Amino acid sequence: MDWSTHRHQSYPRAFLHIDANAFFASCEKATHPEYKNKPVVTGVERGIASSFCYIAKAYGVTRGMVLSEVKKRCPNVVLLPSDYELYGMFSERMFAIVRKYTNLVEAYSIDECFAEITGMRRTLHKSYPQIAACIKQDIQEALGITVSVGLAPTKCLAKLAANWVKPDGLTFLPIRDIRAYAAKWPVEKLWGVGKQTAQYMKSIGIRTTADFIMQRESFIEQHFTKPHIDMWKELTGNVVYEIHTEKKQTYKSISKGKTFTPPSQVRSFVYSQLIKNLENACIKARRHHHVAQRVIVMLKTQEFRYQAIELHLSRASAYPHDIIPFVQKGFQQIFSEGTWYRSTQVVLAGLQLNTHIQANLFEPAVQLKKIQQVYAAVDMMSKKFGKHTVHLGASLPAQQTQHKNIRGTLPKRRTVEKLQGETDRQRLGIPMIQLGKI
DNA sequence: TCTGGGGTCCTAGGACCC
DNA sequence: TCTGGGGTCCTAGGACCC
């Protein structure tokens, strides 16, 4: 035997993708047996269908469908508000079950995880498909929810396999079967291929995953960039993506936004919405011990165009007190009189951990301390009595007035005019972002 | 699909430096 | 100095995900 040719040959690895089916609705059904045979939809608080069970799906409910339409299609529907605490608990318990089998578990989102079970056959006295089946069964018995499981030599393939049968599927995709599966898998259904890439792929004659993986590496490198080159390697059975077990606890950015209906052109109202979002974003940042270096103010117009502006703070902070002057300045730059707005958004960016918060040299230390104490009290009361027990005066209109609609006053749709104040912005050195329709 | 909310990563191009 | 090459950092914007 020529060992030199075998030395670098690696054994196929075994990855699982575990995907809870209709997760939020399933959690509700698991905790409320009386809903068992009824169509369940969650997301009432947002006015759209956030998650729905398979019964509701059979009635034609789709993601993001407005509730009035949901009721029309599905008169006996059970509409529920989202209960993220409940879903979080189910999520934790689901991942804990997977961790009984392997330490290499990556909590990818609230309802999905990846796991690697390479080398676990001996320890568990089971084949890989048997391990996958056991995990699946354990979750169902312990939590009363079903999952779709994919078992494959890479994460991308495991994800594809998990999607093969939904709900309640268990799909083993060994290397030798990759071609057969790929031939029946259109590229637009691949993890990491969206509308744009699918369109591009079609233009160069790639329609199925098989069309993609049968290309030579040189061709792929010539026609694609890193994300899709990596994807190609994974789909041909070569591991690029490892399991990340670290729990996510730091953010690159935190954003808060809210749509208001009907749209408004009232400056004070739109501004108060913005400040409310800022408060929420700051609360989240503080909860995670983050401070922001930059803030992005965004307004979305009635015709779904964004106007946005980014500002650098004078010092990193997670207190509205520090950030409001910048938000106000940005708001004044981008708000245009006579335009109808449907939502505002605040993004805190350039986040860092505030292990040692830098005080501005010119600010008296006493004052900084006071601000910190005030917000510590605010955070405590919010925790105790609910969000917005305490809030800033500037966001008052947003908290109490139900925005009123005057019928027939909405202007005709028109495109957003070019922003004014260009020279001011240039003088202040404030960059401006104008995003197209999304 | 007349459309909610919250994120991440990648890349190109400019600024700046040696 | 009309002139080469290369590195790093930052930002805007695109694309995608759940």
mmCIF file with all atom_site columns, N, CA and C in Angstrom, chain A residues 379-423:
data_model
loop_
_atom_site.group_PDB
_atom_site.id
_atom_site.type_symbol
_atom_site.label_atom_id
_atom_site.label_alt_id
_atom_site.label_comp_id
_atom_site.label_asym_id
_atom_site.label_entity_id
_atom_site.label_seq_id
_atom_site.pdbx_PDB_ins_code
_atom_site.Cartn_x
_atom_site.Cartn_y
_atom_site.Cartn_z
_atom_site.occupancy
_atom_site.B_iso_or_equiv
_atom_site.pdbx_formal_charge
_atom_site.auth_seq_id
_atom_site.auth_comp_id
_atom_site.auth_asym_id
_atom_site.auth_atom_id
_atom_site.pdbx_PDB_model_num
ATOM 1   N N  . ASP A 1 379 ? -33.407 51.279 33.767 1.00 0.00 ? 379 ASP A N  1
ATOM 2   C CA . ASP A 1 379 ? -33.315 49.885 33.345 1.00 0.00 ? 379 ASP A CA 1
ATOM 3   C C  . ASP A 1 379 ? -33.961 48.959 34.364 1.00 0.00 ? 379 ASP A C  1
ATOM 4   N N  . MET A 1 380 ? -33.736 49.274 35.639 1.00 0.00 ? 380 MET A N  1
ATOM 5   C CA . MET A 1 380 ? -34.291 48.432 36.691 1.00 0.00 ? 380 MET A CA 1
ATOM 6   C C  . MET A 1 380 ? -35.819 48.486 36.677 1.00 0.00 ? 380 MET A C  1
ATOM 7   N N  . MET A 1 381 ? -36.346 49.697 36.534 1.00 0.00 ? 381 MET A N  1
ATOM 8   C CA . MET A 1 381 ? -37.797 49.824 36.552 1.00 0.00 ? 381 MET A CA 1
ATOM 9   C C  . MET A 1 381 ? -38.428 49.187 35.317 1.00 0.00 ? 381 MET A C  1
ATOM 10  N N  . SER A 1 382 ? -37.744 49.311 34.187 1.00 0.00 ? 382 SER A N  1
ATOM 11  C CA . SER A 1 382 ? -38.262 48.685 32.973 1.00 0.00 ? 382 SER A CA 1
ATOM 12  C C  . SER A 1 382 ? -38.339 47.182 33.164 1.00 0.00 ? 382 SER A C  1
ATOM 13  N N  . LYS A 1 383 ? -37.318 46.658 33.810 1.00 0.00 ? 383 LYS A N  1
ATOM 14  C CA . LYS A 1 383 ? -37.246 45.224 34.033 1.00 0.00 ? 383 LYS A CA 1
ATOM 15  C C  . LYS A 1 383 ? -38.381 44.784 34.961 1.00 0.00 ? 383 LYS A C  1
ATOM 16  N N  . LYS A 1 384 ? -38.623 45.619 35.946 1.00 0.00 ? 384 LYS A N  1
ATOM 17  C CA . LYS A 1 384 ? -39.595 45.270 36.976 1.00 0.00 ? 384 LYS A CA 1
ATOM 18  C C  . LYS A 1 384 ? -41.037 45.477 36.517 1.00 0.00 ? 384 LYS A C  1
ATOM 19  N N  . PHE A 1 385 ? -41.246 46.621 35.884 1.00 0.00 ? 385 PHE A N  1
ATOM 20  C CA . PHE A 1 385 ? -42.636 46.979 35.579 1.00 0.00 ? 385 PHE A CA 1
ATOM 21  C C  . PHE A 1 385 ? -42.975 46.970 34.099 1.00 0.00 ? 385 PHE A C  1
ATOM 22  N N  . GLY A 1 386 ? -42.040 46.579 33.303 1.00 0.00 ? 386 GLY A N  1
ATOM 23  C CA . GLY A 1 386 ? -42.324 46.565 31.871 1.00 0.00 ? 386 GLY A CA 1
ATOM 24  C C  . GLY A 1 386 ? -41.682 47.756 31.178 1.00 0.00 ? 386 GLY A C  1
ATOM 25  N N  . LYS A 1 387 ? -41.421 47.552 29.886 1.00 0.00 ? 387 LYS A N  1
ATOM 26  C CA . LYS A 1 387 ? -40.771 48.596 29.108 1.00 0.00 ? 387 LYS A CA 1
ATOM 27  C C  . LYS A 1 387 ? -41.592 49.866 29.067 1.00 0.00 ? 387 LYS A C  1
ATOM 28  N N  . HIS A 1 388 ? -40.956 50.974 29.001 1.00 0.00 ? 388 HIS A N  1
ATOM 29  C CA . HIS A 1 388 ? -41.615 52.280 28.862 1.00 0.00 ? 388 HIS A CA 1
ATOM 30  C C  . HIS A 1 388 ? -42.410 52.703 30.083 1.00 0.00 ? 388 HIS A C  1
ATOM 31  N N  . THR A 1 389 ? -42.118 52.111 31.223 1.00 0.00 ? 389 THR A N  1
ATOM 32  C CA . THR A 1 389 ? -42.679 52.620 32.465 1.00 0.00 ? 389 THR A CA 1
ATOM 33  C C  . THR A 1 389 ? -42.116 54.029 32.619 1.00 0.00 ? 389 THR A C  1
ATOM 34  N N  . VAL A 1 390 ? -40.827 54.112 32.301 1.00 0.00 ? 390 VAL A N  1
ATOM 35  C CA . VAL A 1 390 ? -40.155 55.394 32.360 1.00 0.00 ? 390 VAL A CA 1
ATOM 36  C C  . VAL A 1 390 ? -39.668 55.716 30.958 1.00 0.00 ? 390 VAL A C  1
ATOM 37  N N  . HIS A 1 391 ? -39.921 56.894 30.496 1.00 0.00 ? 391 HIS A N  1
ATOM 38  C CA . HIS A 1 391 ? -39.382 57.240 29.177 1.00 0.00 ? 391 HIS A CA 1
ATOM 39  C C  . HIS A 1 391 ? -39.107 58.725 29.094 1.00 0.00 ? 391 HIS A C  1
ATOM 40  N N  . LEU A 1 392 ? -38.441 59.073 28.035 1.00 0.00 ? 392 LEU A N  1
ATOM 41  C CA . LEU A 1 392 ? -38.034 60.458 27.876 1.00 0.00 ? 392 LEU A CA 1
ATOM 42  C C  . LEU A 1 392 ? -39.172 61.324 27.371 1.00 0.00 ? 392 LEU A C  1
ATOM 43  N N  . GLY A 1 393 ? -39.162 62.559 27.807 1.00 0.00 ? 393 GLY A N  1
ATOM 44  C CA . GLY A 1 393 ? -40.216 63.493 27.377 1.00 0.00 ? 393 GLY A CA 1
ATOM 45  C C  . GLY A 1 393 ? -40.354 63.574 25.874 1.00 0.00 ? 393 GLY A C  1
ATOM 46  N N  . ALA A 1 394 ? -39.229 63.509 25.159 1.00 0.00 ? 394 ALA A N  1
ATOM 47  C CA . ALA A 1 394 ? -39.268 63.684 23.705 1.00 0.00 ? 394 ALA A CA 1
ATOM 48  C C  . ALA A 1 394 ? -40.082 62.618 22.995 1.00 0.00 ? 394 ALA A C  1
ATOM 49  N N  . SER A 1 395 ? -40.199 61.443 23.593 1.00 0.00 ? 395 SER A N  1
ATOM 50  C CA . SER A 1 395 ? -40.934 60.385 22.893 1.00 0.00 ? 395 SER A CA 1
ATOM 51  C C  . SER A 1 395 ? -42.381 60.293 23.350 1.00 0.00 ? 395 SER A C  1
ATOM 52  N N  . LEU A 1 396 ? -42.798 61.243 24.151 1.00 0.00 ? 396 LEU A N  1
ATOM 53  C CA . LEU A 1 396 ? -44.154 61.211 24.706 1.00 0.00 ? 396 LEU A CA 1
ATOM 54  C C  . LEU A 1 396 ? -45.265 61.072 23.654 1.00 0.00 ? 396 LEU A C  1
ATOM 55  N N  . PRO A 1 397 ? -45.244 61.889 22.624 1.00 0.00 ? 397 PRO A N  1
ATOM 56  C CA . PRO A 1 397 ? -46.326 61.765 21.641 1.00 0.00 ? 397 PRO A CA 1
ATOM 57  C C  . PRO A 1 397 ? -46.424 60.361 21.070 1.00 0.00 ? 397 PRO A C  1
ATOM 58  N N  . ALA A 1 398 ? -45.277 59.708 20.926 1.00 0.00 ? 398 ALA A N  1
ATOM 59  C CA . ALA A 1 398 ? -45.282 58.367 20.354 1.00 0.00 ? 398 ALA A CA 1
ATOM 60  C C  . ALA A 1 398 ? -45.891 57.368 21.328 1.00 0.00 ? 398 ALA A C  1
ATOM 61  N N  . GLN A 1 399 ? -45.783 57.636 22.598 1.00 0.00 ? 399 GLN A N  1
ATOM 62  C CA . GLN A 1 399 ? -46.280 56.677 23.579 1.00 0.00 ? 399 GLN A CA 1
ATOM 63  C C  . GLN A 1 399 ? -47.787 56.769 23.742 1.00 0.00 ? 399 GLN A C  1
ATOM 64  N N  . GLN A 1 400 ? -48.299 57.979 23.765 1.00 0.00 ? 400 GLN A N  1
ATOM 65  C CA . GLN A 1 400 ? -49.697 58.069 24.168 1.00 0.00 ? 400 GLN A CA 1
ATOM 66  C C  . GLN A 1 400 ? -50.696 58.343 23.063 1.00 0.00 ? 400 GLN A C  1
ATOM 67  N N  . THR A 1 401 ? -50.309 59.086 22.058 1.00 0.00 ? 401 THR A N  1
ATOM 68  C CA . THR A 1 401 ? -51.332 59.389 21.065 1.00 0.00 ? 401 THR A CA 1
ATOM 69  C C  . THR A 1 401 ? -51.432 58.281 20.041 1.00 0.00 ? 401 THR A C  1
ATOM 70  N N  . GLN A 1 402 ? -52.629 57.843 19.834 1.00 0.00 ? 402 GLN A N  1
ATOM 71  C CA . GLN A 1 402 ? -52.881 56.917 18.756 1.00 0.00 ? 402 GLN A CA 1
ATOM 72  C C  . GLN A 1 402 ? -52.941 57.802 17.521 1.00 0.00 ? 402 GLN A C  1
ATOM 73  N N  . HIS A 1 403 ? -52.038 57.567 16.612 1.00 0.00 ? 403 HIS A N  1
ATOM 74  C CA . HIS A 1 403 ? -51.971 58.411 15.440 1.00 0.00 ? 403 HIS A CA 1
ATOM 75  C C  . HIS A 1 403 ? -53.284 58.378 14.692 1.00 0.00 ? 403 HIS A C  1
ATOM 76  N N  . LYS A 1 404 ? -53.806 59.541 14.385 1.00 0.00 ? 404 LYS A N  1
ATOM 77  C CA . LYS A 1 404 ? -55.127 59.593 13.739 1.00 0.00 ? 404 LYS A CA 1
ATOM 78  C C  . LYS A 1 404 ? -55.013 59.736 12.225 1.00 0.00 ? 404 LYS A C  1
ATOM 79  N N  . ASN A 1 405 ? -55.923 59.123 11.576 1.00 0.00 ? 405 ASN A N  1
ATOM 80  C CA . ASN A 1 405 ? -55.954 59.192 10.123 1.00 0.00 ? 405 ASN A CA 1
ATOM 81  C C  . ASN A 1 405 ? -57.117 60.088 9.679  1.00 0.00 ? 405 ASN A C  1
ATOM 82  N N  . ILE A 1 406 ? -56.814 60.941 8.754  1.00 0.00 ? 406 ILE A N  1
ATOM 83  C CA . ILE A 1 406 ? -57.903 61.702 8.167  1.00 0.00 ? 406 ILE A CA 1
ATOM 84  C C  . ILE A 1 406 ? -58.086 61.159 6.774  1.00 0.00 ? 406 ILE A C  1
ATOM 85  N N  . ARG A 1 407 ? -59.209 60.592 6.570  1.00 0.00 ? 407 ARG A N  1
ATOM 86  C CA . ARG A 1 407 ? -59.480 59.913 5.312  1.00 0.00 ? 407 ARG A CA 1
ATOM 87  C C  . ARG A 1 407 ? -59.290 60.817 4.102  1.00 0.00 ? 407 ARG A C  1
ATOM 88  N N  . GLY A 1 408 ? -58.675 60.254 3.100  1.00 0.00 ? 408 GLY A N  1
ATOM 89  C CA . GLY A 1 408 ? -58.586 60.983 1.846  1.00 0.00 ? 408 GLY A CA 1
ATOM 90  C C  . GLY A 1 408 ? -57.526 62.076 1.814  1.00 0.00 ? 408 GLY A C  1
ATOM 91  N N  . THR A 1 409 ? -56.719 62.153 2.847  1.00 0.00 ? 409 THR A N  1
ATOM 92  C CA . THR A 1 409 ? -55.717 63.210 2.835  1.00 0.00 ? 409 THR A CA 1
ATOM 93  C C  . THR A 1 409 ? -54.372 62.724 2.309  1.00 0.00 ? 409 THR A C  1
ATOM 94  N N  . LEU A 1 410 ? -54.261 61.440 2.093  1.00 0.00 ? 410 LEU A N  1
ATOM 95  C CA . LEU A 1 410 ? -52.979 60.944 1.610  1.00 0.00 ? 410 LEU A CA 1
ATOM 96  C C  . LEU A 1 410 ? -52.737 61.438 0.188  1.00 0.00 ? 410 LEU A C  1
ATOM 97  N N  . PRO A 1 411 ? -51.554 61.980 -0.054 1.00 0.00 ? 411 PRO A N  1
ATOM 98  C CA . PRO A 1 411 ? -51.261 62.478 -1.388 1.00 0.00 ? 411 PRO A CA 1
ATOM 99  C C  . PRO A 1 411 ? -50.971 61.326 -2.336 1.00 0.00 ? 411 PRO A C  1
ATOM 100 N N  . LYS A 1 412 ? -50.960 61.616 -3.594 1.00 0.00 ? 412 LYS A N  1
ATOM 101 C CA . LYS A 1 412 ? -50.613 60.606 -4.581 1.00 0.00 ? 412 LYS A CA 1
ATOM 102 C C  . LYS A 1 412 ? -49.179 60.165 -4.365 1.00 0.00 ? 412 LYS A C  1
ATOM 103 N N  . ARG A 1 413 ? -48.920 58.962 -4.749 1.00 0.00 ? 413 ARG A N  1
ATOM 104 C CA . ARG A 1 413 ? -47.552 58.473 -4.617 1.00 0.00 ? 413 ARG A CA 1
ATOM 105 C C  . ARG A 1 413 ? -46.634 59.261 -5.525 1.00 0.00 ? 413 ARG A C  1
ATOM 106 N N  . ARG A 1 414 ? -45.477 59.575 -5.006 1.00 0.00 ? 414 ARG A N  1
ATOM 107 C CA . ARG A 1 414 ? -44.497 60.228 -5.845 1.00 0.00 ? 414 ARG A CA 1
ATOM 108 C C  . ARG A 1 414 ? -43.127 59.848 -5.342 1.00 0.00 ? 414 ARG A C  1
ATOM 109 N N  . THR A 1 415 ? -42.156 60.063 -6.173 1.00 0.00 ? 415 THR A N  1
ATOM 110 C CA . THR A 1 415 ? -40.824 59.642 -5.775 1.00 0.00 ? 415 THR A CA 1
ATOM 111 C C  . THR A 1 415 ? -40.224 60.655 -4.813 1.00 0.00 ? 415 THR A C  1
ATOM 112 N N  . VAL A 1 416 ? -39.285 60.195 -4.056 1.00 0.00 ? 416 VAL A N  1
ATOM 113 C CA . VAL A 1 416 ? -38.677 61.061 -3.060 1.00 0.00 ? 416 VAL A CA 1
ATOM 114 C C  . VAL A 1 416 ? -37.781 62.083 -3.745 1.00 0.00 ? 416 VAL A C  1
ATOM 115 N N  . GLU A 1 417 ? -37.939 63.306 -3.350 1.00 0.00 ? 417 GLU A N  1
ATOM 116 C CA . GLU A 1 417 ? -37.128 64.346 -3.967 1.00 0.00 ? 417 GLU A CA 1
ATOM 117 C C  . GLU A 1 417 ? -35.714 64.311 -3.405 1.00 0.00 ? 417 GLU A C  1
ATOM 118 N N  . LYS A 1 418 ? -34.864 64.918 -4.124 1.00 0.00 ? 418 LYS A N  1
ATOM 119 C CA . LYS A 1 418 ? -33.472 64.981 -3.677 1.00 0.00 ? 418 LYS A CA 1
ATOM 120 C C  . LYS A 1 418 ? -33.430 65.740 -2.353 1.00 0.00 ? 418 LYS A C  1
ATOM 121 N N  . LEU A 1 419 ? -32.593 65.241 -1.487 1.00 0.00 ? 419 LEU A N  1
ATOM 122 C CA . LEU A 1 419 ? -32.523 65.858 -0.167 1.00 0.00 ? 419 LEU A CA 1
ATOM 123 C C  . LEU A 1 419 ? -31.908 67.241 -0.233 1.00 0.00 ? 419 LEU A C  1
ATOM 124 N N  . GLN A 1 420 ? -32.412 68.057 0.649  1.00 0.00 ? 420 GLN A N  1
ATOM 125 C CA . GLN A 1 420 ? -31.872 69.408 0.708  1.00 0.00 ? 420 GLN A CA 1
ATOM 126 C C  . GLN A 1 420 ? -30.764 69.491 1.749  1.00 0.00 ? 420 GLN A C  1
ATOM 127 N N  . GLY A 1 421 ? -30.123 70.631 1.770  1.00 0.00 ? 421 GLY A N  1
ATOM 128 C CA . GLY A 1 421 ? -29.104 70.854 2.802  1.00 0.00 ? 421 GLY A CA 1
ATOM 129 C C  . GLY A 1 421 ? -27.783 70.183 2.475  1.00 0.00 ? 421 GLY A C  1
ATOM 130 N N  . GLU A 1 422 ? -27.570 69.923 1.213  1.00 0.00 ? 422 GLU A N  1
ATOM 131 C CA . GLU A 1 422 ? -26.333 69.266 0.795  1.00 0.00 ? 422 GLU A CA 1
ATOM 132 C C  . GLU A 1 422 ? -25.096 70.003 1.281  1.00 0.00 ? 422 GLU A C  1
ATOM 133 N N  . THR A 1 423 ? -25.123 71.309 1.111  1.00 0.00 ? 423 THR A N  1
ATOM 134 C CA . THR A 1 423 ? -23.933 72.077 1.471  1.00 0.00 ? 423 THR A CA 1
ATOM 135 C C  . THR A 1 423 ? -23.646 72.009 2.965  1.00 0.00 ? 423 THR A C  1
#
